[in-house]
Amino acid sequence: VFSFCLWFTLFVLMGVVAYRGLAKISDAEQEMMDREAQIALIAKDVHTHVLDLRRYEKDTFLNIASKGRRDAYLGKWKRQLEIVRKNESMLGELLAKYHPDDFTYYKSTLPYLDAYVDGFNKVVAQIMTGAIRSPAEGNEAIIQYKVYIHTLEGLTAHLEERGQELMNEQISRVRESESETLEIMLLILLAAILLGSTTNILITRSITRPLAE
């Protein structure tokens, strides 16, 4: 009876370990979705929309002679800037809360964005007054501010890569939890099988030995 109770207890213990292990894995997966995956996605969006700023900058200059088309592209540029600002704000909050070291790097991107935006707006103001009348003149005027947007591209590309790294690290932790849970379950299962086999042998001997005598 004692052996059976012990054997039964081992199986119950295996079930408890499995449940707690799966719960732990589930929590880790949820954390990944709410944090690391979100950071990776927002960082990617920031980089993508920074590239779109350059795209609509060029389109604005190429259409200087057509006020309607020029203003349409300028409006698209402004919308991209709003998206970049919004995403950078969300990214900053997440990094400040969960990854202070990466937040320090993130803050280094902000002055470059401000400098580029300030420079682009100055060129646009010259276009509006008629001081700049051709795409070539627009491109010439923006050259001094190009270093800021190029630097910003590199910084946001790094943030995108870092976001992916954080997500991969979380996935590795989830897999480690799965492996640990599986190992513990196997050990308990082997112990239960060994106990069951030993109990069966002892019971068989206790029956057959008296008969043989």
Coordinates of C-alpha atoms in Angstrom, one line a residue:
V1 CA 0.0 0.0 0.0
F2 CA 2.8 2.4 0.9
S3 CA 4.6 1.7 -2.4
F4 CA 1.4 2.4 -4.3
C5 CA 0.8 5.6 -2.5
L6 CA 4.4 6.7 -3.2
W7 CA 4.0 5.8 -6.9
F8 CA 0.7 7.7 -7.1
T9 CA 2.3 10.7 -5.4
L10 CA 5.1 10.7 -8.0
F11 CA 2.6 10.9 -10.8
V12 CA 0.6 13.7 -9.0
L13 CA 3.9 15.5 -8.6
M14 CA 4.7 15.1 -12.2
G15 CA 1.3 16.6 -13.1
V16 CA 2.0 19.6 -10.7
V17 CA 5.4 20.2 -12.2
A18 CA 4.0 20.1 -15.7
Y19 CA 1.2 22.5 -14.8
R20 CA 3.5 25.0 -13.1
G21 CA 6.1 24.7 -15.9
L22 CA 3.6 25.4 -18.6
A23 CA 2.2 28.3 -16.6
K24 CA 5.7 29.7 -16.3
I25 CA 6.2 29.3 -20.0
S26 CA 2.9 30.9 -20.7
D27 CA 3.8 33.9 -18.6
A28 CA 7.2 34.2 -20.3
E29 CA 5.5 34.1 -23.7
Q30 CA 3.0 36.8 -22.7
E31 CA 5.9 38.9 -21.4
M32 CA 7.6 38.5 -24.7
M33 CA 4.5 39.7 -26.6
D34 CA 3.9 42.6 -24.3
R35 CA 7.5 43.8 -24.1
E36 CA 10.3 42.5 -26.3
A37 CA 8.1 41.9 -29.4
Q38 CA 6.6 45.3 -29.0
I39 CA 10.0 47.0 -28.7
A40 CA 11.2 45.2 -31.8
L41 CA 8.1 46.2 -33.7
I42 CA 8.2 49.9 -32.7
A43 CA 11.9 50.1 -33.3
K44 CA 11.4 48.7 -36.8
D45 CA 8.6 51.2 -37.4
V46 CA 10.8 54.1 -36.3
H47 CA 13.5 53.1 -38.8
T48 CA 11.0 52.6 -41.6
H49 CA 9.4 56.0 -41.2
V50 CA 12.7 57.7 -40.9
L51 CA 13.5 56.4 -44.3
D52 CA 10.1 57.6 -45.5
L53 CA 11.0 61.1 -44.3
R54 CA 13.9 61.1 -46.8
R55 CA 11.6 59.7 -49.5
Y56 CA 9.1 62.5 -49.2
E57 CA 11.8 65.1 -48.8
K58 CA 13.1 64.2 -52.2
D59 CA 9.5 64.1 -53.7
T60 CA 8.9 67.6 -52.2
F61 CA 11.9 69.0 -54.0
L62 CA 11.3 67.2 -57.2
N63 CA 7.8 68.8 -57.4
I64 CA 8.8 72.4 -56.4
A65 CA 7.4 73.7 -59.7
S66 CA 3.9 72.2 -59.0
K67 CA 2.5 73.8 -55.9
G68 CA -0.3 71.2 -55.6
R69 CA 1.9 68.1 -55.8
R70 CA 4.7 69.8 -53.8
D71 CA 2.3 70.5 -50.9
A72 CA 0.8 67.0 -51.1
Y73 CA 4.3 65.5 -50.6
L74 CA 5.1 68.0 -47.9
G75 CA 1.9 66.9 -46.1
K76 CA 3.0 63.3 -46.4
W77 CA 6.4 64.2 -45.0
K78 CA 4.7 65.9 -42.0
R79 CA 2.6 62.8 -41.4
Q80 CA 5.7 60.6 -41.4
L81 CA 7.3 62.9 -38.9
E82 CA 4.2 62.6 -36.6
I83 CA 4.5 58.9 -36.7
V84 CA 8.2 58.9 -36.0
R85 CA 7.7 61.2 -33.0
K86 CA 4.8 59.1 -31.6
N87 CA 6.7 55.8 -32.1
E88 CA 9.9 57.2 -30.6
S89 CA 7.9 58.3 -27.6
M90 CA 6.5 54.8 -27.1
L91 CA 9.9 53.2 -27.6
G92 CA 11.5 55.5 -25.1
E93 CA 9.0 54.7 -22.4
L94 CA 9.5 50.9 -22.9
L95 CA 13.3 51.1 -23.0
A96 CA 13.4 53.4 -20.0
K97 CA 11.2 51.0 -18.0
Y98 CA 12.8 47.7 -19.1
H99 CA 16.2 48.4 -20.7
P100 CA 17.9 51.5 -19.2
D101 CA 21.2 50.9 -21.0
D102 CA 19.4 50.9 -24.4
F103 CA 17.4 53.9 -23.4
T104 CA 20.6 55.9 -23.1
Y105 CA 21.4 54.9 -26.7
Y106 CA 17.9 55.8 -27.8
K107 CA 18.2 59.3 -26.4
S108 CA 21.2 59.9 -28.6
T109 CA 18.9 59.7 -31.7
L110 CA 16.7 62.6 -30.6
P111 CA 19.0 65.6 -31.3
Y112 CA 19.7 64.3 -34.8
L113 CA 16.0 64.1 -35.6
D114 CA 15.4 67.6 -34.3
A115 CA 18.4 69.0 -36.2
Y116 CA 17.2 67.4 -39.5
V117 CA 13.6 68.6 -39.0
D118 CA 14.8 72.1 -38.3
G119 CA 17.0 72.2 -41.4
F120 CA 14.2 70.8 -43.6
N121 CA 11.8 73.4 -42.4
K122 CA 14.2 76.2 -43.2
V123 CA 14.6 74.9 -46.7
V124 CA 10.8 74.6 -47.1
A125 CA 10.4 78.2 -45.9
Q126 CA 12.8 79.3 -48.6
I127 CA 10.8 77.4 -51.2
M128 CA 7.6 79.1 -50.0
T129 CA 9.1 82.6 -50.4
G130 CA 10.5 81.7 -53.8
A131 CA 14.1 81.9 -52.8
I132 CA 14.5 78.3 -53.9
R133 CA 12.9 77.5 -57.3
S134 CA 14.3 74.2 -58.5
P135 CA 14.9 70.7 -57.3
A136 CA 18.7 71.3 -57.7
E137 CA 18.5 74.3 -55.5
G138 CA 16.5 72.4 -52.9
N139 CA 18.9 69.5 -52.9
E140 CA 21.8 72.0 -52.5
A141 CA 20.2 73.7 -49.6
I142 CA 19.4 70.5 -47.7
I143 CA 23.0 69.1 -48.1
Q144 CA 24.2 70.7 -44.8
Y145 CA 21.5 68.9 -42.9
K146 CA 21.9 65.5 -44.6
V147 CA 24.4 64.4 -42.0
Y148 CA 21.7 64.4 -39.4
I149 CA 19.2 62.3 -41.3
H150 CA 22.0 59.8 -42.4
T151 CA 23.2 59.5 -38.8
L152 CA 19.6 59.0 -37.6
E153 CA 19.1 56.2 -40.2
G154 CA 22.1 54.4 -38.7
L155 CA 21.0 54.9 -35.1
T156 CA 17.4 53.8 -35.8
A157 CA 18.7 50.8 -37.8
H158 CA 20.7 49.8 -34.7
L159 CA 17.6 50.2 -32.5
E160 CA 15.7 47.9 -34.9
E161 CA 18.5 45.2 -34.6
R162 CA 18.6 45.6 -30.9
G163 CA 14.8 45.2 -30.6
Q164 CA 15.1 41.9 -32.5
E165 CA 17.9 40.8 -30.2
L166 CA 15.8 41.4 -27.2
M167 CA 13.0 39.4 -28.6
N168 CA 15.3 36.5 -29.5
E169 CA 16.7 36.6 -26.0
Q170 CA 13.2 36.2 -24.6
I171 CA 12.5 33.3 -27.0
S172 CA 15.6 31.6 -25.7
R173 CA 14.5 32.0 -22.1
V174 CA 11.1 30.5 -23.0
R175 CA 12.8 27.5 -24.6
E176 CA 15.1 27.1 -21.6
S177 CA 12.0 26.9 -19.4
E178 CA 10.4 24.3 -21.7
S179 CA 13.6 22.2 -21.6
E180 CA 13.8 22.4 -17.8
T181 CA 10.2 21.4 -17.4
L182 CA 10.7 18.5 -19.7
E183 CA 13.8 17.3 -17.9
I184 CA 12.1 17.4 -14.5
M185 CA 9.0 15.5 -15.9
L186 CA 11.2 12.8 -17.4
L187 CA 13.1 12.4 -14.1
I188 CA 9.8 12.0 -12.2
L189 CA 8.5 9.6 -14.9
L190 CA 11.6 7.5 -14.7
A191 CA 11.4 7.4 -10.9
A192 CA 7.7 6.4 -11.1
I193 CA 8.5 3.6 -13.6
L194 CA 11.4 2.4 -11.5
L195 CA 9.3 2.4 -8.4
G196 CA 6.4 0.7 -10.2
S197 CA 8.7 -2.0 -11.6
T198 CA 10.3 -2.6 -8.2
T199 CA 6.9 -2.8 -6.5
N200 CA 5.7 -5.2 -9.1
I201 CA 8.7 -7.5 -8.6
L202 CA 8.4 -7.4 -4.8
I203 CA 4.6 -8.2 -5.0
T204 CA 5.2 -11.0 -7.4
R205 CA 7.9 -12.5 -5.2
S206 CA 5.7 -12.2 -2.1
I207 CA 3.1 -14.3 -3.9
T208 CA 5.2 -16.9 -5.7
R209 CA 7.7 -17.6 -2.9
P210 CA 5.0 -18.9 -0.4
L211 CA 3.5 -21.1 -3.2
A212 CA 6.9 -22.5 -4.0
E213 CA 7.5 -23.4 -0.4

